[in-house]
PDB file of C-alpha atoms in Angstrom:
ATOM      1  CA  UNK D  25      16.124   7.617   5.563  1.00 56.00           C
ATOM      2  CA  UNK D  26      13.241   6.117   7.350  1.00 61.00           C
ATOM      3  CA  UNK D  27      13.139   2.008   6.134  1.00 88.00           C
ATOM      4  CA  UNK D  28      11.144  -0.674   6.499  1.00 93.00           C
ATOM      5  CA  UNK D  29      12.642  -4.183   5.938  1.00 94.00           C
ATOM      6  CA  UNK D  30      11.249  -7.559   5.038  1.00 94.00           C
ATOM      7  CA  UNK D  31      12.817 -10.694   3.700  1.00 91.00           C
ATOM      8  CA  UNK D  32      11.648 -11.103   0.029  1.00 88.00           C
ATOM      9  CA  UNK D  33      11.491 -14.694   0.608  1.00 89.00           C
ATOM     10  CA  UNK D  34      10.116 -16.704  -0.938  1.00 94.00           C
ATOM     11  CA  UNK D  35       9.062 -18.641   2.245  1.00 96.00           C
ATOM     12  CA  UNK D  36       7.205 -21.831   1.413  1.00 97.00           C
ATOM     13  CA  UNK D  37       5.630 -23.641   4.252  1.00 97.00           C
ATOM     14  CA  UNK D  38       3.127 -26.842   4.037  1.00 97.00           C
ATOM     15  CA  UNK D  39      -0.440 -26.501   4.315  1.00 97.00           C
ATOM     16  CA  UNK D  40      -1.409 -26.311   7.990  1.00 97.00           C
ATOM     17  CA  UNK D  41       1.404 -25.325   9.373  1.00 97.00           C
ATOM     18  CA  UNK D  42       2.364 -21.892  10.690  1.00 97.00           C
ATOM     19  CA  UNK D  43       3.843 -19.151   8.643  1.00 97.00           C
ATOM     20  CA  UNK D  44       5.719 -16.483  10.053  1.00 97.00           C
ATOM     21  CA  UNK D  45       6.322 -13.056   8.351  1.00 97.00           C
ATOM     22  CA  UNK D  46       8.730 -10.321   9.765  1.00 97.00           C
ATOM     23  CA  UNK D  47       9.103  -6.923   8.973  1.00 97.00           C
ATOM     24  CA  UNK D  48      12.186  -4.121  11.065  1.00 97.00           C
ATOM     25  CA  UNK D  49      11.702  -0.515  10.963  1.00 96.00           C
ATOM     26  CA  UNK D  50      13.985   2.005  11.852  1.00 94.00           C
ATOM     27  CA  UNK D  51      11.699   4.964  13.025  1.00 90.00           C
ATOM     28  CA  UNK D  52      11.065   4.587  16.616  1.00 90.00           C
ATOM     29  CA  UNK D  53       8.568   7.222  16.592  1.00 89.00           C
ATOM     30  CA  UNK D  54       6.119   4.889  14.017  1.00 90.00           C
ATOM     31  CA  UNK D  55       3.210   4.083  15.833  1.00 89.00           C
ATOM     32  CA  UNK D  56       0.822   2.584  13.855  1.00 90.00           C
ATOM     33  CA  UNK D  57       1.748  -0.646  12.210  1.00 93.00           C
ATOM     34  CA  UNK D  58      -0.354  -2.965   9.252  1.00 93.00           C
ATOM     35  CA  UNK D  59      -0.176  -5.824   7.100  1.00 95.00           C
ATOM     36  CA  UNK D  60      -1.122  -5.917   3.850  1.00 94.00           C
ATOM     37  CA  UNK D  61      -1.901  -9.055   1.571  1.00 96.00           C
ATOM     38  CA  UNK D  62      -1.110  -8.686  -2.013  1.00 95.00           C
ATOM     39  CA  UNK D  63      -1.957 -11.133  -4.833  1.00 94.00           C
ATOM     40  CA  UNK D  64      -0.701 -10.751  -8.146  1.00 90.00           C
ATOM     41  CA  UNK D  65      -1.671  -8.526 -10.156  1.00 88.00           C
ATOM     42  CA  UNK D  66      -3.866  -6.995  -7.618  1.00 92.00           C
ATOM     43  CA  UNK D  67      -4.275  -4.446  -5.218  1.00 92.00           C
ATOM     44  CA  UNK D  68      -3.231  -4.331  -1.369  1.00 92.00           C
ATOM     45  CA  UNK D  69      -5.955  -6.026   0.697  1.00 91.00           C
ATOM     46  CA  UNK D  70      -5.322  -5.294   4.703  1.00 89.00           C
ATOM     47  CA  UNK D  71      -5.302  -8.215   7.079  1.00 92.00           C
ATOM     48  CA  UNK D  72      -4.183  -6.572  10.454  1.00 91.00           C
ATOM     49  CA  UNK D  73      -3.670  -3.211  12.195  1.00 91.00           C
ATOM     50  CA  UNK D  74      -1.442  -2.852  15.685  1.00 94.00           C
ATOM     51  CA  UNK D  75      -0.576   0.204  17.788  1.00 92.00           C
ATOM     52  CA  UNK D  76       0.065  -1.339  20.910  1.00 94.00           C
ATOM     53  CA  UNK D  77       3.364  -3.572  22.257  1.00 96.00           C
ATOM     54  CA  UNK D  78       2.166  -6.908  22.086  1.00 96.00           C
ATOM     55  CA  UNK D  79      -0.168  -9.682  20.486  1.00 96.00           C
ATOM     56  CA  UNK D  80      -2.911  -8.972  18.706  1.00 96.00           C
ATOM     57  CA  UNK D  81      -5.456 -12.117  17.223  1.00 96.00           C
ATOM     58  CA  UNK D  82      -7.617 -11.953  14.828  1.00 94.00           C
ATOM     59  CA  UNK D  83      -8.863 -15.490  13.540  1.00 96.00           C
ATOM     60  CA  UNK D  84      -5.899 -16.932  11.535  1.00 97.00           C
ATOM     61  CA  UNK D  85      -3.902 -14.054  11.992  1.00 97.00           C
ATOM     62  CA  UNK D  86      -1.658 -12.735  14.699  1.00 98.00           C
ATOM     63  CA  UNK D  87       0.009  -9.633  14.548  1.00 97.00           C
ATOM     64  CA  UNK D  88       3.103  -9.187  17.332  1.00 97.00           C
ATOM     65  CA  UNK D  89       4.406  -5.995  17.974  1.00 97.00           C
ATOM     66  CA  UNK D  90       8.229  -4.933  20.079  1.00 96.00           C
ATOM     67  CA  UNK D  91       8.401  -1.516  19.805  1.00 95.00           C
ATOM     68  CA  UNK D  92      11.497  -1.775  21.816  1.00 95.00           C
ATOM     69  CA  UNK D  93      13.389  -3.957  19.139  1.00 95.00           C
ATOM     70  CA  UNK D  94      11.671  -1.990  16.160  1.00 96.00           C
ATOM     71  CA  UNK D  95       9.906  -5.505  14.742  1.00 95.00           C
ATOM     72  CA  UNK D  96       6.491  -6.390  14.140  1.00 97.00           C
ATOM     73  CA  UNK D  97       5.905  -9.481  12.909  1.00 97.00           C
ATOM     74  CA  UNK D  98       2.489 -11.939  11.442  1.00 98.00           C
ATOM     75  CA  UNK D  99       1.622 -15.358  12.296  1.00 98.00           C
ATOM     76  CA  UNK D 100      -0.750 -17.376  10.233  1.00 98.00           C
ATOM     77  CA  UNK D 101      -1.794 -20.488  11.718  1.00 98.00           C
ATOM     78  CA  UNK D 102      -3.538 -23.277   9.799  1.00 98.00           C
ATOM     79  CA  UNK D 103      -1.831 -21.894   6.634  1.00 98.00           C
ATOM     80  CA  UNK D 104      -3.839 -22.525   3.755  1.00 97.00           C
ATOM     81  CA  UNK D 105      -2.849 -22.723  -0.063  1.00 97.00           C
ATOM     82  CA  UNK D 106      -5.116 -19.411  -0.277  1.00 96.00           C
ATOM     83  CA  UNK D 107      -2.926 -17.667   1.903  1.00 97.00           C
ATOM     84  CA  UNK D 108       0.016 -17.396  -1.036  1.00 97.00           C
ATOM     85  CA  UNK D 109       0.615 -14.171  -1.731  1.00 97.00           C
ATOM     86  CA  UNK D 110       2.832 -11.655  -1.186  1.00 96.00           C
ATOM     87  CA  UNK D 111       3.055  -9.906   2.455  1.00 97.00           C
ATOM     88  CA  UNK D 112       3.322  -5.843   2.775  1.00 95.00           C
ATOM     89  CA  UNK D 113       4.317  -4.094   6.274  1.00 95.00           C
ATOM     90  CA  UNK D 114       3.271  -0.891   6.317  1.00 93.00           C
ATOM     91  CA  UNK D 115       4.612   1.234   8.849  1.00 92.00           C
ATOM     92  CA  UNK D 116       3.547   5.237   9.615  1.00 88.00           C
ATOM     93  CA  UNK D 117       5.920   7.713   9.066  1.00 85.00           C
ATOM     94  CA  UNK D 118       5.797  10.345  12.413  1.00 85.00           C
ATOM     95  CA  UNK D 119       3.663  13.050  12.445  1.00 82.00           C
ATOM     96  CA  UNK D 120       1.788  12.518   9.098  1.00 82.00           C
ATOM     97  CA  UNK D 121      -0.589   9.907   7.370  1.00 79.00           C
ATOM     98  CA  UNK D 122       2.299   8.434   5.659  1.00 84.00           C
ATOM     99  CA  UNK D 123       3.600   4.960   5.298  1.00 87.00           C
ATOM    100  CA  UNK D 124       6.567   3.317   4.018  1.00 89.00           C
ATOM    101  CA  UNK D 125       5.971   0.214   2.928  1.00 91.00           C
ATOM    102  CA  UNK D 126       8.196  -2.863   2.697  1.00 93.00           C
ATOM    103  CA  UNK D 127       9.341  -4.958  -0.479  1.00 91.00           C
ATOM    104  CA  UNK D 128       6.748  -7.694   0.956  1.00 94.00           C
ATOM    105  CA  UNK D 129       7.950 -11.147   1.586  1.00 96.00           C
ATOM    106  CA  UNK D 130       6.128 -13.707  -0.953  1.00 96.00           C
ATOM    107  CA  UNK D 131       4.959 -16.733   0.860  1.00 97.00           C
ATOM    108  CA  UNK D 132       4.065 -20.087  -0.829  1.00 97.00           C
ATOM    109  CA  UNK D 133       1.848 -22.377   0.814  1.00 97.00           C
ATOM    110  CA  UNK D 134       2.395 -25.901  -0.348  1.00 96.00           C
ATOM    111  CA  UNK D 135      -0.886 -28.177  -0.315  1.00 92.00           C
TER     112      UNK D 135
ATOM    113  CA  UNK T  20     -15.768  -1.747   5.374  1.00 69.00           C
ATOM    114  CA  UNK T  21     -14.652   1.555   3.299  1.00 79.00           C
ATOM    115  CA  UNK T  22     -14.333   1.399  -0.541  1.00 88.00           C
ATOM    116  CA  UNK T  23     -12.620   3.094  -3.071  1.00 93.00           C
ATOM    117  CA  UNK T  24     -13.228   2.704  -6.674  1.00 95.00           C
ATOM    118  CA  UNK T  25     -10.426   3.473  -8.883  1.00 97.00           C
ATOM    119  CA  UNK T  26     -10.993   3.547 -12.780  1.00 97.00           C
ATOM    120  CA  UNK T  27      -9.959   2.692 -15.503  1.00 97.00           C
ATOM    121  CA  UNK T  28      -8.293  -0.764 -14.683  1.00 96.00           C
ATOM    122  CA  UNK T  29      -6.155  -0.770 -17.742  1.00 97.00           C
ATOM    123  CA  UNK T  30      -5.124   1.363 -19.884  1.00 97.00           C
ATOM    124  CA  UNK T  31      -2.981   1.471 -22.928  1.00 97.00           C
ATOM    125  CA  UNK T  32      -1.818   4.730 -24.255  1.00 96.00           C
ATOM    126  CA  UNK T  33       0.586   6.217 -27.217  1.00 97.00           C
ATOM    127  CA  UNK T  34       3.778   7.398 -25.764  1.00 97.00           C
ATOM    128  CA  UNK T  35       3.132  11.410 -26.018  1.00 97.00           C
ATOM    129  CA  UNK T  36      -0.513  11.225 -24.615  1.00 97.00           C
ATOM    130  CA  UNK T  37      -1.988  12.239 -21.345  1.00 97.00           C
ATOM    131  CA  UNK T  38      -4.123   9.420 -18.856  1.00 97.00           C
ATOM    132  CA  UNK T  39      -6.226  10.420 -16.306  1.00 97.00           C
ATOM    133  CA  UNK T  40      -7.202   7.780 -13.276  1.00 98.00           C
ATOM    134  CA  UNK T  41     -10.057   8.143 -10.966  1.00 97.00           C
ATOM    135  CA  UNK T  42     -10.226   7.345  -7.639  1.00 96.00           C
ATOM    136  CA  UNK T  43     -13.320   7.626  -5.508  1.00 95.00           C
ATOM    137  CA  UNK T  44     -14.255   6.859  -2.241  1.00 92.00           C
ATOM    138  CA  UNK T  45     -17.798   5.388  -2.151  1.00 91.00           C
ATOM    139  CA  UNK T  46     -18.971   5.275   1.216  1.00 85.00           C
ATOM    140  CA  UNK T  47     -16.666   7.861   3.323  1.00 87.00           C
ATOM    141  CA  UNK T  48     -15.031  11.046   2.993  1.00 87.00           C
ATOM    142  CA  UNK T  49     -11.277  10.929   2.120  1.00 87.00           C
ATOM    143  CA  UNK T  50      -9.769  14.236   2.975  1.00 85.00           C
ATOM    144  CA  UNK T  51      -6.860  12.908   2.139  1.00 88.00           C
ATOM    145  CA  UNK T  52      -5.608   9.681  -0.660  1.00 92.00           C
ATOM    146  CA  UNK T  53      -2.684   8.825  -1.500  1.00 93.00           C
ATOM    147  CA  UNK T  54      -0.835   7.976  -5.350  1.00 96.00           C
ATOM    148  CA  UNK T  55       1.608   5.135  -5.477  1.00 95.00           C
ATOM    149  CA  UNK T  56       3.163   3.560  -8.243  1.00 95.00           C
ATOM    150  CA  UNK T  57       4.468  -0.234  -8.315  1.00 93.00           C
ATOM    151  CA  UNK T  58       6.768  -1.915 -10.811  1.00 91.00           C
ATOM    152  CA  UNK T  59       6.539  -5.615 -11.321  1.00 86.00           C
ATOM    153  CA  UNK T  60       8.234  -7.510  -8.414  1.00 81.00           C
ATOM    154  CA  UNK T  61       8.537  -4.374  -6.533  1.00 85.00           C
ATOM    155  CA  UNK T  62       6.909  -2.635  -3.721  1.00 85.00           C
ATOM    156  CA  UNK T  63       4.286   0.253  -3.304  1.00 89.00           C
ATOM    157  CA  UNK T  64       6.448   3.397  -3.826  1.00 91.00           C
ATOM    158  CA  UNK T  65       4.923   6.611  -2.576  1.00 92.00           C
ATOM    159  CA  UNK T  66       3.980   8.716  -5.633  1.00 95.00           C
ATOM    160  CA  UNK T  67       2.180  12.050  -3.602  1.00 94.00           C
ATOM    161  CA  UNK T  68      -0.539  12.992  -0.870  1.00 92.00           C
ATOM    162  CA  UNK T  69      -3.393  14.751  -1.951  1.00 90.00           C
ATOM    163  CA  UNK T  70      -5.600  16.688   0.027  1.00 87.00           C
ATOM    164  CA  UNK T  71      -8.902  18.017  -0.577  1.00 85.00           C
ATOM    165  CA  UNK T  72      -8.507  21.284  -1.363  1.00 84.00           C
ATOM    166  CA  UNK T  73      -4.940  22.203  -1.146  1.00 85.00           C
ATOM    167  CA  UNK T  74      -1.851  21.396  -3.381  1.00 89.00           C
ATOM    168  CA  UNK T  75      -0.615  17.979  -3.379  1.00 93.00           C
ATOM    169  CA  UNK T  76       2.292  17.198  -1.740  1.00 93.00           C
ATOM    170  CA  UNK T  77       5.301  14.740  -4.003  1.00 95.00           C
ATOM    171  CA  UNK T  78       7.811  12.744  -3.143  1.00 93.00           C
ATOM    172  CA  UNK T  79      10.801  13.450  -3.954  1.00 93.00           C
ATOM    173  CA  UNK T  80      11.880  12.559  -7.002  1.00 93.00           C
ATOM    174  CA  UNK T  81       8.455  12.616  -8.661  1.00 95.00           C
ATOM    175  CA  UNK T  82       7.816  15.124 -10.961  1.00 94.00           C
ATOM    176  CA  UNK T  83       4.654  17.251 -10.029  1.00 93.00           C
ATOM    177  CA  UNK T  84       4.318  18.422 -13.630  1.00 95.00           C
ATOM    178  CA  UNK T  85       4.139  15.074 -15.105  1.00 96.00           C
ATOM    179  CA  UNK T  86       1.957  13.789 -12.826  1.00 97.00           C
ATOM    180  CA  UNK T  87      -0.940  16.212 -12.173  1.00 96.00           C
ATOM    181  CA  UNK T  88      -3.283  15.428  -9.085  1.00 94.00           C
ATOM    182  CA  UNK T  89      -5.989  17.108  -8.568  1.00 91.00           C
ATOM    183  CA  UNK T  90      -8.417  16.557  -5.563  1.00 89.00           C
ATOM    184  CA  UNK T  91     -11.119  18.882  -5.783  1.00 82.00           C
ATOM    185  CA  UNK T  92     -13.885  17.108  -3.544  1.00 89.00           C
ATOM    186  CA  UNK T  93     -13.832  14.750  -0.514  1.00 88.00           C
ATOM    187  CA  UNK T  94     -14.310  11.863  -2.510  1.00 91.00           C
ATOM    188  CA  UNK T  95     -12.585  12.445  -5.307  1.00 93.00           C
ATOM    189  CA  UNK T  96      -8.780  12.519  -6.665  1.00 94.00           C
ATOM    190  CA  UNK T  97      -7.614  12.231  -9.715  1.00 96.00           C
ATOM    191  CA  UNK T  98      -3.660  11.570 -11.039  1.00 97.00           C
ATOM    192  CA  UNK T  99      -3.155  12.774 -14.769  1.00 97.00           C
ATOM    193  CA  UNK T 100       0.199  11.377 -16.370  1.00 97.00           C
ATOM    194  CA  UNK T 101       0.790  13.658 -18.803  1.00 97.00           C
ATOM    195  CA  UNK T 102       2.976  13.080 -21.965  1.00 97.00           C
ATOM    196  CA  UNK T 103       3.382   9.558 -21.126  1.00 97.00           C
ATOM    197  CA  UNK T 104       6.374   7.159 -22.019  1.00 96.00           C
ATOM    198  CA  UNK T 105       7.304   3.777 -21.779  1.00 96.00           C
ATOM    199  CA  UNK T 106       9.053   3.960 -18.931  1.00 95.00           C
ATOM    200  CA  UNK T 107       5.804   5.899 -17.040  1.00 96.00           C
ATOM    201  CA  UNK T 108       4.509   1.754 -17.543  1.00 96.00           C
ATOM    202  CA  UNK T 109       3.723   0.945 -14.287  1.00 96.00           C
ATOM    203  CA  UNK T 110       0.968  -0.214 -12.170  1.00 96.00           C
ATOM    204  CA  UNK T 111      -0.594   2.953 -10.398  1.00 97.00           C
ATOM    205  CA  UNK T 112      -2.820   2.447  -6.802  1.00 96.00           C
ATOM    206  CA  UNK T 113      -4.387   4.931  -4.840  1.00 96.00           C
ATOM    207  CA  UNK T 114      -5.584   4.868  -1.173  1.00 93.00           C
ATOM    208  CA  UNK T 115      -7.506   6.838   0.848  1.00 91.00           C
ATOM    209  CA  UNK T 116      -6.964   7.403   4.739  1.00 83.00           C
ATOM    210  CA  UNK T 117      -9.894   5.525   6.506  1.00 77.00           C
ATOM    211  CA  UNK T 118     -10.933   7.505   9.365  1.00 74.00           C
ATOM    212  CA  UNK T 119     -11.893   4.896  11.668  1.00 73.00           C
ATOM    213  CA  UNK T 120      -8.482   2.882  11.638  1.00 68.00           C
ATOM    214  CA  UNK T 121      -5.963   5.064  10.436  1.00 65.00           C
ATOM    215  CA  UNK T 122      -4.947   2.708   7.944  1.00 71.00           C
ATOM    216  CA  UNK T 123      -5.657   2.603   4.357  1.00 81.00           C
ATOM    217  CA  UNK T 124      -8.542   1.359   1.705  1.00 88.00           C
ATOM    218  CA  UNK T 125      -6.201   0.990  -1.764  1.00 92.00           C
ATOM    219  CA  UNK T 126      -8.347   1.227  -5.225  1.00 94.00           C
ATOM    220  CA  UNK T 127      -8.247  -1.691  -7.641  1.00 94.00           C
ATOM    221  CA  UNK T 128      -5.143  -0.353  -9.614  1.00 95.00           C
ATOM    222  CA  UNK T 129      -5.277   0.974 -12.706  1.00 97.00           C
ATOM    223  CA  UNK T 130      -1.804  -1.121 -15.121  1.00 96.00           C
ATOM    224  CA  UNK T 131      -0.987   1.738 -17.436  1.00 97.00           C
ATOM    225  CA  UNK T 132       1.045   0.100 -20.742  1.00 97.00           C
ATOM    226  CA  UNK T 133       2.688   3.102 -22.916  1.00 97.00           C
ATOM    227  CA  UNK T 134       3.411   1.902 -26.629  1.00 97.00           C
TER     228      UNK T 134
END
């Protein structure tokens, strides 16, 4: 059974600080890796993509990726009461278009 | 970025009755999208693939003669819950594969309440 873990949370954190959100998976042959941002009632929205072992920036928004120890993991910096939501890591299920997608971990931002 | 349009939003049916939920992608061509349901406080659960053209595939567990998908062009799938009951109340979300990331564009949602 292929998994993908997150803490549920939730994980509160005062505005401006940084937020970090993990996520496990157990397939070692995933290779593509996202994060989704889901507000209630509402759709999936992606923030980040990674394939590669490693940091990847985009504004706010880091994505880290250890292949190695099966985590991949998202830093928000400047964290922002906007940024509560709820947090999906998707991972890709080998050899197809697939992906499992964690329980999301619900972050509060307090202002 | 890539779009998809998914229709109706809500939708409120009599248990018994059939729904049918459109999704469309408006500015690429989705050979493939993707059906998941999600219960409150829960996460995305994979529903079925469907590709243009071909049968769709389900997960297991998911009855394919309940829920009827039928993707007939490259921007278009559609999920039919047929004889619908209470517990089919859910919030349904497609996706289509985005061919320049590999990741996915999700629809709106469509939050199906069966009386």
């Amino acid at each position: 059974q292929k998994e993908v873990e997150q803490n549920s949370g939730p994980l509160s954190v005062p505005e401006g600080a940084i937020a970090s959100l993990n996520c496990t998976y157990s397939d070692r042959g995933s290779q593509s890796f996202f994060w989704y941002r889901q507000y209630s009632g509402k759709s999936p929205e992606l923030i980040m993509f990674i394939y590669s072992n490693g940091d990847k920036e985009d504004g706010r928004f880091t994505a880290q990726l250890n292949k190695a120890s099966q985590y991949v993991s998202l830093l928000i910096r400047d964290s922002q009461p906007s940024d509560s939501a709820t947090y999906l890591c998707a991972v890709n299920v080998r050899g197809t278009y697939k992906y499992i997608f964690g329980t999301g971990t619900r972050l509060k931002v307090l202002a | 970025g890539a779009v998809v349009s998914q229709h109706p939003s809500r939708v409120i049916c009599k248990s018994g009755t059939s729904v049918k939920i459109e999704c469309r992608s408006l500015d690429f061509q989705a050979t493939t999208m993707f059906w998941y349901r999600q219960f409150p406080k829960q996460s995305l659960m994979l529903m079925a693939t469907s590709n243009e053209g071909s049968k769709a595939t389900y997960e297991q567990g998911v009855e394919k003669d309940k829920f009827l998908i039928n993707h007939a062009s490259l921007t278009l799938s559609t999920l039919t819950v047929t004889s619908a009951h209470p517990e089919d109340s859910s919030f349904y979300i497609c996706s289509a594969r985005e061919p320049r990331t590999d990741g996915y564009t999700f629809g709106s949602g469509t939050r199906l309440t069966v009386v």
